[in-house]
mmCIF file of C-alpha atoms in Angstrom:
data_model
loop_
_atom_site.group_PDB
_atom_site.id
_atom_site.type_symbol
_atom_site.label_atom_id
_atom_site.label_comp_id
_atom_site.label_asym_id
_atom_site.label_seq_id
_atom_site.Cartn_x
_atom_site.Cartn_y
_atom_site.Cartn_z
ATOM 1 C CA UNK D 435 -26.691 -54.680 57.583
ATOM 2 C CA UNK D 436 -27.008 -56.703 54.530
ATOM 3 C CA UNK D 437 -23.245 -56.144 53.631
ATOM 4 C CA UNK D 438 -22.336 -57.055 57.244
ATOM 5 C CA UNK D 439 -24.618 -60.815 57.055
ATOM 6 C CA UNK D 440 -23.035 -61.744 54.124
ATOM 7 C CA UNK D 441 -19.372 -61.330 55.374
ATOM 8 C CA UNK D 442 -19.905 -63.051 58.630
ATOM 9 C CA UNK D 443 -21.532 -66.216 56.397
ATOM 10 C CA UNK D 444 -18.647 -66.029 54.618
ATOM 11 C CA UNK D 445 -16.649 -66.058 57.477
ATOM 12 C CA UNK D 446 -18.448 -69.282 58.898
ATOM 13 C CA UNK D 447 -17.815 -70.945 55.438
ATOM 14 C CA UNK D 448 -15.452 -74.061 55.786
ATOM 15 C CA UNK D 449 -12.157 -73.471 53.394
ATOM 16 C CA UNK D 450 -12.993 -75.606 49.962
ATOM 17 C CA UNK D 451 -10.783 -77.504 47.706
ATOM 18 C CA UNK D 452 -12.470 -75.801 43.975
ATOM 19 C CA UNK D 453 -12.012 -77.390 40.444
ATOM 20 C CA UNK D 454 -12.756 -74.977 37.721
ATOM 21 C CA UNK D 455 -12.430 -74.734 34.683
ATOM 22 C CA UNK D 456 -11.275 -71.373 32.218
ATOM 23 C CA UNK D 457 -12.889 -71.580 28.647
ATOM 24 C CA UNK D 458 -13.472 -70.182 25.401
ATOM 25 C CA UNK D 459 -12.149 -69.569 21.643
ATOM 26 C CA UNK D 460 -8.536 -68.922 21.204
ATOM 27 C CA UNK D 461 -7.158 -65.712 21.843
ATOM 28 C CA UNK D 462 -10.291 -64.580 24.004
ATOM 29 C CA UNK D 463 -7.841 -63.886 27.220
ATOM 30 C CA UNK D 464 -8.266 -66.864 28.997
ATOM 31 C CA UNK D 465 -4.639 -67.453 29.985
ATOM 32 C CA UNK D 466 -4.041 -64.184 30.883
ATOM 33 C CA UNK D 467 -7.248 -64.142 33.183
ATOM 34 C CA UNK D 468 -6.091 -67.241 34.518
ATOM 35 C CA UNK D 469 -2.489 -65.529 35.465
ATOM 36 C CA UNK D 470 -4.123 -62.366 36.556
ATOM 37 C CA UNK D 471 -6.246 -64.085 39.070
ATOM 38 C CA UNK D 472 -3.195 -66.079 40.152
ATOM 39 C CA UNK D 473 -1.202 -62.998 41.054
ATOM 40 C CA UNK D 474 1.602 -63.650 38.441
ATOM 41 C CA UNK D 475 2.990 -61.327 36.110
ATOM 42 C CA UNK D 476 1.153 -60.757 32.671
ATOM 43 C CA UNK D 477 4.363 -60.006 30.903
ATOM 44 C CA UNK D 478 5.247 -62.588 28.157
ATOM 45 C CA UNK D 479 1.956 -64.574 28.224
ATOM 46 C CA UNK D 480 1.770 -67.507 26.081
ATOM 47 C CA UNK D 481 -1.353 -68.657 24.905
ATOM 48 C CA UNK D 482 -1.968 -72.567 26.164
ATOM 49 C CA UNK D 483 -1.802 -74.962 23.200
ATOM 50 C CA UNK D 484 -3.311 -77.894 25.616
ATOM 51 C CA UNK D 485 -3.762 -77.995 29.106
ATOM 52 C CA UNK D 486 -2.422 -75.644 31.557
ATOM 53 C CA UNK D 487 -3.708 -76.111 35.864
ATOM 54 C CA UNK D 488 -2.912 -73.453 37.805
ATOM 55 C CA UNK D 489 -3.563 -73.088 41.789
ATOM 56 C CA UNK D 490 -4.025 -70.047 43.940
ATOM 57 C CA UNK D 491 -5.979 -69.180 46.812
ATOM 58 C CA UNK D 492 -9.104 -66.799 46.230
ATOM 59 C CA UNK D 493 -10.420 -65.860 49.514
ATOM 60 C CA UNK D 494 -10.091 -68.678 52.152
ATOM 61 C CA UNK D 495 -10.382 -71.199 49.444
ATOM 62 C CA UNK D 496 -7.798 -73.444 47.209
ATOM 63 C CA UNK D 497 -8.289 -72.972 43.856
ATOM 64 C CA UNK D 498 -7.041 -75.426 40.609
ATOM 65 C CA UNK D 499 -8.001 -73.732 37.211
ATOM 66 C CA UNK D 500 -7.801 -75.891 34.306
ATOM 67 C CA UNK D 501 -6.887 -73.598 31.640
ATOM 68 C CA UNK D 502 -7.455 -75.242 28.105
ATOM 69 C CA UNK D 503 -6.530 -73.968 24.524
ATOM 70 C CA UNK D 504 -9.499 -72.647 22.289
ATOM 71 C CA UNK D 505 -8.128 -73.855 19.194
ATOM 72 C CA UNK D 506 -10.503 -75.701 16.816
ATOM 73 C CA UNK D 507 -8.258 -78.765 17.191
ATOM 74 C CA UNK D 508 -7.842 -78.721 20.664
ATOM 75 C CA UNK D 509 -11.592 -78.160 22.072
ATOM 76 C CA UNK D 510 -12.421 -82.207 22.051
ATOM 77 C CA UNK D 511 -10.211 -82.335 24.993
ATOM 78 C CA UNK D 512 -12.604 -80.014 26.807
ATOM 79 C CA UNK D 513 -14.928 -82.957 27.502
ATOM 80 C CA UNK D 514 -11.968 -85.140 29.414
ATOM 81 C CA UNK D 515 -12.121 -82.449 32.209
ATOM 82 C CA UNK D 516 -15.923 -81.470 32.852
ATOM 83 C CA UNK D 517 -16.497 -84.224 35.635
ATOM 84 C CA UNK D 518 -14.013 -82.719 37.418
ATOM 85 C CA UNK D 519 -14.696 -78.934 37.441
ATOM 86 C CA UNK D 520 -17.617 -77.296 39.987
ATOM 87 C CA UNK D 521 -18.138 -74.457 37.453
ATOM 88 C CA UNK D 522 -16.871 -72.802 34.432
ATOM 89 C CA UNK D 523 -15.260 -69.510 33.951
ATOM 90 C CA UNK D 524 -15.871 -68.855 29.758
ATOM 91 C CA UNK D 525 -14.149 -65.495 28.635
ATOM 92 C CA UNK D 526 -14.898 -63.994 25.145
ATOM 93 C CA UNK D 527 -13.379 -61.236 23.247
ATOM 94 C CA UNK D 528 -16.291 -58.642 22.358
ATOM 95 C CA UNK D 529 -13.777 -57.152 20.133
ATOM 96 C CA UNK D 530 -13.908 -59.453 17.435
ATOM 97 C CA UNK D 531 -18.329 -59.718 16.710
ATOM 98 C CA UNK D 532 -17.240 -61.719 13.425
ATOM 99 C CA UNK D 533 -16.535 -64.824 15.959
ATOM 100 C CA UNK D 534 -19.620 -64.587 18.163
ATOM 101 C CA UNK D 535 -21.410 -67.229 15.751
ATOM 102 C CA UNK D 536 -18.858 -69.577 16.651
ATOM 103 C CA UNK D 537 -18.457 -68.334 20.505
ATOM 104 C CA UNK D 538 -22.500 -68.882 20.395
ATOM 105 C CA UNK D 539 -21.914 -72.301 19.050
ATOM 106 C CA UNK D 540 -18.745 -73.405 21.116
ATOM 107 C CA UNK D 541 -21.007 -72.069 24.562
ATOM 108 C CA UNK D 542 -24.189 -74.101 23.742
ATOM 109 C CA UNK D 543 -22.120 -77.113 23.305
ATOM 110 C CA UNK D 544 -20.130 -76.579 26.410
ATOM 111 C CA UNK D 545 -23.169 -76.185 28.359
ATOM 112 C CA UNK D 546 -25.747 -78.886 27.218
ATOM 113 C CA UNK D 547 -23.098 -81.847 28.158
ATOM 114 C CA UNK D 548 -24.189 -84.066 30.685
ATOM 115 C CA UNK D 549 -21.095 -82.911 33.167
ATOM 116 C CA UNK D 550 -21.798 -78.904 32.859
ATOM 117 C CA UNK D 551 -25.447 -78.935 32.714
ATOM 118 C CA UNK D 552 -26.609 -77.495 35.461
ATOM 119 C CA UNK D 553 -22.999 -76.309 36.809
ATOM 120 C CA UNK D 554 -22.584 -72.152 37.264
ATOM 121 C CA UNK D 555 -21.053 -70.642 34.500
ATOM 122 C CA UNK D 556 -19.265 -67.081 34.905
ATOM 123 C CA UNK D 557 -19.225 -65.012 31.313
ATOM 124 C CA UNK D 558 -16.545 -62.761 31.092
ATOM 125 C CA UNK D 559 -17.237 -60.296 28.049
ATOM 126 C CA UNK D 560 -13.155 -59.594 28.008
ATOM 127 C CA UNK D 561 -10.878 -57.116 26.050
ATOM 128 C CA UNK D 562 -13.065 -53.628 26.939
ATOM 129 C CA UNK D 563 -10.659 -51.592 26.445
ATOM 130 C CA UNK D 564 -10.325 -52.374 22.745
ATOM 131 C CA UNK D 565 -12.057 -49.743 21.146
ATOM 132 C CA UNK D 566 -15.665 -50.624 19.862
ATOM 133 C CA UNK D 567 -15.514 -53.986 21.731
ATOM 134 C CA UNK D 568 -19.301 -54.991 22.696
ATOM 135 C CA UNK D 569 -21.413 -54.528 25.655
ATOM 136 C CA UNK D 570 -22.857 -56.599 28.282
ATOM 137 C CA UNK D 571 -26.297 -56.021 26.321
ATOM 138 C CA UNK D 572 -25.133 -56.789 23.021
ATOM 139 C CA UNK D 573 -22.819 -60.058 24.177
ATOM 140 C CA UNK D 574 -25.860 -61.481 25.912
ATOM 141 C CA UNK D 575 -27.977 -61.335 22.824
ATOM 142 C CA UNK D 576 -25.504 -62.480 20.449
ATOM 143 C CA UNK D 577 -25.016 -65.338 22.565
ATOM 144 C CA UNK D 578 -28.831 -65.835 22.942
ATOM 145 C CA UNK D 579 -27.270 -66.315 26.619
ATOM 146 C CA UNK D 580 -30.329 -66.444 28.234
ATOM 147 C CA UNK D 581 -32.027 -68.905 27.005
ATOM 148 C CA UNK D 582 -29.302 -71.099 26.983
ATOM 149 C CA UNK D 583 -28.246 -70.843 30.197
ATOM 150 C CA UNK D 584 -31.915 -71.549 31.223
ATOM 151 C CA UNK D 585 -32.427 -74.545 29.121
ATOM 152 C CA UNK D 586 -29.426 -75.938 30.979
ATOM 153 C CA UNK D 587 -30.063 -74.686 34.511
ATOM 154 C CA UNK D 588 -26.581 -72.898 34.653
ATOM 155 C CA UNK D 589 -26.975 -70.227 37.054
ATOM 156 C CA UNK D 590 -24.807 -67.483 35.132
ATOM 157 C CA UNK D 591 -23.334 -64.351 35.530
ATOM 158 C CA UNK D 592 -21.790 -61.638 33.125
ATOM 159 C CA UNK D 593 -19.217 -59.392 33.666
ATOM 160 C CA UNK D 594 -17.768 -56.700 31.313
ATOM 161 C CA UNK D 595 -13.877 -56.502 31.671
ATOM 162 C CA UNK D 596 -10.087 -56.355 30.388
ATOM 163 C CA UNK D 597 -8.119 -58.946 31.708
ATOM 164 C CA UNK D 598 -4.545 -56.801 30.953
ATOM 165 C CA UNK D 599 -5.175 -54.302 33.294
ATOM 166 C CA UNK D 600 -3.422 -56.359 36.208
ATOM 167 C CA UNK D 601 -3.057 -59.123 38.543
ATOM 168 C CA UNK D 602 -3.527 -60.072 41.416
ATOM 169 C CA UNK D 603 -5.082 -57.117 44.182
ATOM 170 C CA UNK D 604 -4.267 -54.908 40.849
ATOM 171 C CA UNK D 605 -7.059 -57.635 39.183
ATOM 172 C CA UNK D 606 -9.836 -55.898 36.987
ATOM 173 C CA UNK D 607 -12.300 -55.566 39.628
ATOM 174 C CA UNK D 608 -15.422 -56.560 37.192
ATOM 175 C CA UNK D 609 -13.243 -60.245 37.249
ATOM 176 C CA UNK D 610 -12.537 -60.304 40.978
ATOM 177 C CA UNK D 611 -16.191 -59.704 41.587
ATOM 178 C CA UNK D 612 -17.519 -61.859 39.337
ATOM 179 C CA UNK D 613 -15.247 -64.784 40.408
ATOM 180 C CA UNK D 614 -16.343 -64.153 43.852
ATOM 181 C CA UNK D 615 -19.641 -64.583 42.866
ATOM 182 C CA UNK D 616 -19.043 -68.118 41.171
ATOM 183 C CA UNK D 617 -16.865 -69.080 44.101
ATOM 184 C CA UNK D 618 -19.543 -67.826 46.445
ATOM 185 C CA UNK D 619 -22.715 -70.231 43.883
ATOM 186 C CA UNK D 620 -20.358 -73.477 44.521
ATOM 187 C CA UNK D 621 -19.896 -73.063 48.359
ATOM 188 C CA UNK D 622 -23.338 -72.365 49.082
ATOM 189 C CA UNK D 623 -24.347 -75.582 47.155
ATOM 190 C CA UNK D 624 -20.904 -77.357 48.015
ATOM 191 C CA UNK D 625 -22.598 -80.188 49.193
ATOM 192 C CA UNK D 626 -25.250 -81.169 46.112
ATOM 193 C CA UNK D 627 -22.146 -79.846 43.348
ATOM 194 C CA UNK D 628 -19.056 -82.327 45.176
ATOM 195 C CA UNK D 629 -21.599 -85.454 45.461
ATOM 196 C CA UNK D 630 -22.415 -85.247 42.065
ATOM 197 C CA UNK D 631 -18.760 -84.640 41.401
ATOM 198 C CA UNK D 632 -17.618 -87.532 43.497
ATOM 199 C CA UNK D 633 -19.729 -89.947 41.445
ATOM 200 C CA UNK D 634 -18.823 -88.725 37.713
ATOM 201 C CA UNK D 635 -15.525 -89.074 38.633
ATOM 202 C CA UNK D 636 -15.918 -92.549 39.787
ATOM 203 C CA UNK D 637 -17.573 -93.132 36.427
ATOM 204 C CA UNK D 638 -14.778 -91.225 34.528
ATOM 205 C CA UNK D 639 -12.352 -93.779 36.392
ATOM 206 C CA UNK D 640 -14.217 -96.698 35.551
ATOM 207 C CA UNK D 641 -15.065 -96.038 32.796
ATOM 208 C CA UNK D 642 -10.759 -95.386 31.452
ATOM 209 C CA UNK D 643 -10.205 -98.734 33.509
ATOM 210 C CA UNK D 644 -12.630 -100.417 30.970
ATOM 211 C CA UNK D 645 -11.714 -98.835 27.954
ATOM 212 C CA UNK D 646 -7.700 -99.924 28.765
ATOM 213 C CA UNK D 647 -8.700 -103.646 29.608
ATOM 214 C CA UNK D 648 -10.532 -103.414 26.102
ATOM 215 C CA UNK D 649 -7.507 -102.057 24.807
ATOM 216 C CA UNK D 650 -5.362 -104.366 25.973
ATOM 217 C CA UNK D 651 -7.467 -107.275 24.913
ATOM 218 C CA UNK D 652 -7.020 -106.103 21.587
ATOM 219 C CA UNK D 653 -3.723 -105.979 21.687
ATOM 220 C CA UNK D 654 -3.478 -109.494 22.734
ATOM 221 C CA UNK D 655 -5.584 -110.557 19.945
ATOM 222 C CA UNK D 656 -3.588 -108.927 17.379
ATOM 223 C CA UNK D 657 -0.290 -110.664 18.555
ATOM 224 C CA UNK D 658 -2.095 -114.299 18.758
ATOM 225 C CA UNK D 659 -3.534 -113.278 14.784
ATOM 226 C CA UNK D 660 -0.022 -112.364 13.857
ATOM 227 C CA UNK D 661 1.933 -115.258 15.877
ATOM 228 C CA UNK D 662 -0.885 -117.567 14.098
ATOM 229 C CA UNK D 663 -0.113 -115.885 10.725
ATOM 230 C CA UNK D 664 3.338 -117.032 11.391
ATOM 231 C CA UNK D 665 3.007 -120.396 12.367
ATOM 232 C CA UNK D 666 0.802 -120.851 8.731
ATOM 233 C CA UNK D 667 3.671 -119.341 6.911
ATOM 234 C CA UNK D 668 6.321 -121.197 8.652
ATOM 235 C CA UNK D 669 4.812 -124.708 8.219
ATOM 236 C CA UNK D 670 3.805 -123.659 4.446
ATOM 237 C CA UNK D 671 7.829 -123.444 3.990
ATOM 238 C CA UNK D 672 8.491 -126.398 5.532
#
């Protein structure tokens, strides 16, 4: 009976437009998580240097997944996206334990901004089928997940998976299901999650429109400094 409530809800659900975003370190799987749960082919996956959107429908909804590179350089970007997103997919390889300090790190960063606090956050403990990759157990308390996800109100969920094993309806069923559940967090609270949305991108837009009047005020004083500079040096010759 329960089963049977929840797919008639979800049935009554209106279709949803969803922002999310696909993080982590570099080389955790992100890009080929991104292209499994797009339905294209896994062969020949590059990892994204920048920024990568993909969209694809997941149940009756339209999905855009910002997919950004993990690279040490690249990370500051991160930030220019987070008004945008309704929640965060982060994926991390529990094959390689000598980069969970920095995973840690990179995670408690991500989710004590002002534009992810509070937003649901789907873990994706990726690359399983490596051998001696960690558990769900032992990825939580590396991560000291708990306690950060509760200092920051991010309801959370963590999955176990390998994003390699396919695409698509072929998709690594621990990602499908956990995907559905983070899908499932943002339309239940649609409402609360896209006002707050609405208004920090407002603030992201006026906030660029400020910063380029400021730029180009600069620029205008530079030119008068330089035509002035001129002017001095021309009449000095004279």
């Amino acid at each position: 009976m329960g089963n049977c409530k929840s797919w008639v809800h979800k049935q009554r659900e209106p279709s949803r437009d969803l922002t999310l975003a696909i993080l982590g370190l570099d080389n955790a799987g992100k890009t080929v998580t991104a292209k499994g749960l797009q339905g294209d082919s896994l062969d020949s996956v590059a990892p994204t240097v920048g920024f990568s959107s993909i969209e694809f429908k997941f149940e009756k909804h339209k999905i855009t997944l910002f997919d950004l590179g993990g690279g040490k350089r690249i990370r500051d970007i991160w930030k220019n996206y987070f008004s945008e997103v309704y929640g965060v997919v982060y994926v991390v390889d529990s094959s390689e334990p000598e980069r969970l300090v920095e995973c840690k790190g990179v995670l408690k960063n991500l989710l004590q901004h002002a534009k992810v606090a509070g937003k649901p956050v789907l873990v994706l403990a990726n690359k399983q089928d490596v051998q001696g990759a960690l558990d769900e157990i032992d990825i939580c308390e590396y991560l000291d997940l708990e306690e950060t996800v509760n200092m920051n109100k991010c309801p959370c969920r963590v999955e176990t998976c390998s994003a390699i094993l396919g695409q698509g309806k072929k998709l690594d069923k621990p990602i499908k299901d956990g995907f559905s559940w983070l899908v499932g967090i943002i339309t239940s609270n649609f409402e609360k999650l896209d006002a707050r949305i609405r208004k920090d991108v407002e603030e992201m837009k006026e906030k660029a429109a400020q910063d380029k009047k400021e730029r180009a005020e600069r620029v205008r004083k530079q030119k008068e400094e330089r035509y002035e500079d001129l002017s001095v040096l021309t009449s000095g010759c004279s």
